[in-house]
Coordinates of C-alpha atoms in Angstrom, one line a residue:
Chain A
N367 CA 0.0 0.0 0.0
F368 CA 1.1 3.5 -0.8
M369 CA 2.2 5.5 2.3
L370 CA 3.4 9.1 2.9
T371 CA 6.1 9.9 5.5
Q372 CA 6.6 13.3 7.1
P373 CA 9.0 14.5 9.8
H374 CA 7.3 14.5 13.2
S375 CA 8.2 18.1 13.9
V376 CA 10.0 21.1 12.7
S377 CA 10.7 24.5 14.3
E378 CA 11.9 27.8 13.0
S379 CA 11.9 31.4 14.0
P380 CA 9.5 34.1 12.9
G381 CA 10.4 35.7 9.6
K382 CA 12.3 32.6 8.4
T383 CA 11.5 30.0 5.9
V384 CA 10.7 26.4 6.6
T385 CA 10.1 23.4 4.4
I386 CA 8.2 20.3 5.3
S387 CA 8.8 17.1 3.3
C388 CA 6.4 14.3 2.4
T389 CA 8.0 11.2 0.9
G390 CA 6.1 8.5 -1.0
S391 CA 6.7 4.9 -0.1
S392 CA 6.5 3.4 -3.6
G393 CA 5.6 4.2 -7.2
S394 CA 5.7 7.8 -8.2
I395 CA 4.3 10.5 -5.9
A396 CA 3.8 12.5 -9.1
S397 CA 1.1 10.0 -10.2
N398 CA -1.6 11.6 -8.2
Y399 CA -1.9 15.2 -6.8
V400 CA -0.7 16.0 -3.3
Q401 CA -2.6 18.3 -1.0
W402 CA -1.4 20.0 2.2
Y403 CA -3.7 20.7 5.1
Q404 CA -3.2 22.9 8.2
Q405 CA -4.8 21.9 11.4
R406 CA -4.8 24.1 14.5
P407 CA -5.7 22.6 17.9
G408 CA -9.4 21.8 18.3
S409 CA -10.2 22.7 14.7
A410 CA -10.9 20.8 11.5
P411 CA -8.2 20.7 8.8
T412 CA -8.1 23.4 6.2
T413 CA -6.3 23.4 2.8
V414 CA -3.2 25.4 2.2
I415 CA -2.1 23.6 -1.0
Y416 CA -4.0 21.4 -3.5
E417 CA -3.1 19.9 -6.8
D418 CA 0.7 19.9 -5.8
N419 CA 1.2 23.6 -5.8
Q420 CA -2.2 25.5 -6.0
R421 CA -3.3 27.8 -3.2
P422 CA -7.0 28.2 -2.4
S423 CA -8.3 31.7 -2.3
G424 CA -7.4 33.3 1.0
V425 CA -4.2 31.4 1.6
P426 CA -1.3 33.8 1.5
D427 CA 1.5 33.3 -1.1
R428 CA 3.9 32.7 1.7
F429 CA 2.7 29.1 1.3
S430 CA 4.0 27.1 -1.7
G431 CA 4.0 23.5 -2.7
S432 CA 6.3 21.4 -5.0
I433 CA 7.0 17.9 -6.2
D434 CA 10.4 16.4 -6.6
S435 CA 10.2 13.2 -8.7
S436 CA 13.8 12.3 -8.2
S437 CA 13.3 11.9 -4.4
N438 CA 9.6 10.8 -4.8
S439 CA 8.6 13.6 -2.4
A440 CA 6.4 16.6 -2.0
S441 CA 7.3 19.7 -0.1
L442 CA 5.4 22.5 1.6
T443 CA 7.4 25.7 2.0
I444 CA 6.3 28.5 4.3
S445 CA 8.2 31.7 4.0
G446 CA 8.1 34.8 6.3
L447 CA 7.0 32.6 9.1
K448 CA 4.4 34.1 11.5
T449 CA 3.4 32.8 14.9
E450 CA -0.1 32.1 13.5
D451 CA 1.5 29.5 11.2
E452 CA 2.2 27.3 14.2
A453 CA 0.0 24.2 13.6
D454 CA 0.0 20.6 12.4
Y455 CA 0.5 20.1 8.7
Y456 CA -0.6 17.0 6.8
C457 CA 0.2 15.9 3.3
Q458 CA -2.4 13.8 1.5
S459 CA -2.8 12.0 -1.7
Y460 CA -4.5 9.0 -3.3
D461 CA -3.6 5.4 -3.8
S462 CA -5.0 4.6 -7.2
S463 CA -4.2 0.9 -6.8
N464 CA -6.9 0.4 -4.2
H465 CA -8.9 3.6 -4.4
R466 CA -8.0 4.8 -0.9
G467 CA -7.1 8.2 0.5
V468 CA -3.7 8.5 2.1
F469 CA -2.4 10.9 4.7
G470 CA 1.1 11.5 5.9
G471 CA 1.5 11.2 9.7
G472 CA 1.6 15.0 10.2
T473 CA 4.3 17.5 11.1
K474 CA 4.0 19.8 14.1
L475 CA 5.4 23.2 13.1
T476 CA 6.6 25.3 16.0
V477 CA 7.4 29.0 15.4
L478 CA 9.5 30.4 18.1
Chain B
E1069 CA -21.7 29.0 2.1
V1070 CA -20.7 25.3 2.2
Q1071 CA -21.5 23.7 5.5
L1072 CA -21.0 20.2 6.8
V1073 CA -22.4 19.4 10.2
E1074 CA -21.7 16.0 11.8
S1075 CA -23.8 14.5 14.6
G1076 CA -24.3 11.2 16.3
G1077 CA -21.1 10.8 18.2
G1078 CA -20.9 9.7 21.8
L1079 CA -19.8 7.0 24.3
V1080 CA -20.4 3.4 23.3
Q1081 CA -19.2 0.1 24.7
P1082 CA -16.8 -2.2 22.8
G1083 CA -18.8 -4.3 20.4
G1084 CA -21.5 -1.7 20.2
S1085 CA -22.9 0.3 17.3
L1086 CA -23.3 3.9 16.4
R1087 CA -24.6 5.8 13.4
L1088 CA -23.0 9.1 12.4
S1089 CA -24.7 11.7 10.2
C1090 CA -23.5 14.6 8.2
A1091 CA -25.9 17.3 7.1
A1092 CA -24.7 19.2 4.0
S1093 CA -25.8 22.6 2.8
G1094 CA -24.7 25.4 0.6
F1095 CA -23.9 23.2 -2.4
T1096 CA -25.5 20.6 -4.7
F1097 CA -24.9 17.6 -2.5
S1098 CA -25.9 15.1 -5.1
S1099 CA -23.1 16.2 -7.4
Y1100 CA -20.2 15.6 -5.0
E1101 CA -18.4 12.5 -3.8
M1102 CA -18.1 12.4 0.0
N1103 CA -15.8 10.8 2.6
W1104 CA -15.3 10.1 6.3
V1105 CA -11.9 10.9 7.8
R1106 CA -11.1 10.2 11.5
Q1107 CA -8.5 11.4 14.0
A1108 CA -7.7 9.5 17.2
P1109 CA -6.9 11.6 20.2
G1110 CA -3.4 13.1 19.7
K1111 CA -2.9 11.3 16.5
G1112 CA -2.9 12.0 12.8
L1113 CA -5.7 12.0 10.2
E1114 CA -6.9 8.7 8.8
W1115 CA -9.1 8.3 5.7
V1116 CA -12.0 6.0 6.5
S1117 CA -14.4 5.7 3.6
Y1118 CA -15.5 7.1 0.3
I1119 CA -18.8 7.2 -1.5
S1120 CA -19.5 8.4 -5.0
S1121 CA -22.1 11.1 -5.8
S1122 CA -24.8 8.5 -6.7
G1123 CA -23.8 6.1 -3.9
S1124 CA -23.0 3.3 -6.4
T1125 CA -19.3 3.2 -5.6
I1126 CA -17.9 2.8 -2.1
Y1127 CA -14.4 2.2 -0.7
Y1128 CA -13.2 1.5 2.9
A1129 CA -9.9 1.6 4.7
D1130 CA -8.8 -1.9 5.7
S1131 CA -9.1 -1.0 9.4
V1132 CA -12.9 -0.6 9.1
K1133 CA -13.9 -2.8 6.2
G1134 CA -16.6 -5.3 7.1
R1135 CA -17.6 -3.3 10.2
F1136 CA -18.5 0.2 8.9
T1137 CA -21.0 1.1 6.2
I1138 CA -21.1 4.4 4.4
S1139 CA -24.3 5.6 2.8
R1140 CA -26.0 8.8 1.6
D1141 CA -29.5 10.2 1.0
N1142 CA -29.3 12.8 -1.7
A1143 CA -32.9 13.8 -1.2
K1144 CA -32.0 14.7 2.4
N1145 CA -28.5 16.1 1.7
S1146 CA -27.1 13.7 4.2
L1147 CA -24.1 11.4 4.6
Y1148 CA -24.0 8.5 7.0
L1149 CA -21.6 6.2 8.6
Q1150 CA -23.0 3.1 10.3
M1151 CA -20.3 1.7 12.7
N1152 CA -20.7 -1.8 14.1
S1153 CA -18.5 -4.0 16.2
L1154 CA -16.8 -1.0 17.6
R1155 CA -13.3 -1.3 19.2
A1156 CA -11.3 0.9 21.5
E1157 CA -9.1 1.8 18.5
D1158 CA -12.1 3.4 16.7
T1159 CA -12.1 6.1 19.3
A1160 CA -11.6 9.3 17.3
V1161 CA -13.1 12.5 16.0
Y1162 CA -14.9 11.7 12.8
Y1163 CA -15.1 14.3 10.1
C1164 CA -17.1 14.2 6.9
A1165 CA -15.3 15.8 4.0
R1166 CA -16.3 16.7 0.6
T1167 CA -14.3 15.7 -2.4
S1168 CA -13.4 18.5 -4.8
L1169 CA -14.8 18.3 -8.3
I1170 CA -11.4 19.2 -9.7
V1171 CA -9.0 16.8 -8.0
V1172 CA -9.5 13.1 -7.1
Y1173 CA -9.6 12.7 -3.3
Y1174 CA -8.9 16.3 -2.5
F1175 CA -11.0 17.1 0.5
D1176 CA -12.0 20.8 0.0
Y1177 CA -14.5 21.2 2.8
W1178 CA -14.6 19.5 6.2
G1179 CA -17.2 19.5 9.0
Q1180 CA -16.3 20.3 12.6
G1181 CA -16.2 16.7 13.6
T1182 CA -18.1 14.5 16.1
L1183 CA -16.3 12.5 18.8
V1184 CA -16.8 8.8 19.1
T1185 CA -15.5 7.2 22.3
V1186 CA -15.4 3.4 22.6
S1187 CA -14.9 2.4 26.2
S1188 CA -16.5 0.2 28.9

């Protein structure tokens, strides 16, 4: 089964740039689109990136997504970090071999 | 405004049953595929089940297959999850999530979630 692996946690200072990786277990991560969700404590997830690198309206351009086929990974980059960016971030895609949604384990971003 | 409102969560004993509902509004429910996603306390997100817009195609995670049943009533703009033979590891917040029309398995709107606790 296809799996997505994320670092458990990352931390960075306000104003800096951080990148969160999401590595596919097999096949090509580029075969299906990757989404990124932000989840603050006690709230439902919200989308920050869909279709690998698209931002929903209302998401600042400080958030960007990319795919690296050579490493079979996706990345979420947040620039100009703000304390409000502190949250859990999940990558998500689709396993077309068995028609199942797949989430990464989540990355806790600390902005300090 | 798109709204998804889950209900039906609560405390249930191991081996028991529970039926979750998700009331949809603000969009043409019958045109959208829907999903259930859950999150155990302090843990990550886990996709649970998918249902096509007509209800004719359904998929489940291995962890719930054979115990959970997803269904929908397009006339009532509602999504359901019948959960049987519940286990302690099913304890989680259950979210209903709409699939975007533009990307397969992109969950563009989520409800606020309903908590299911399986404990004796």
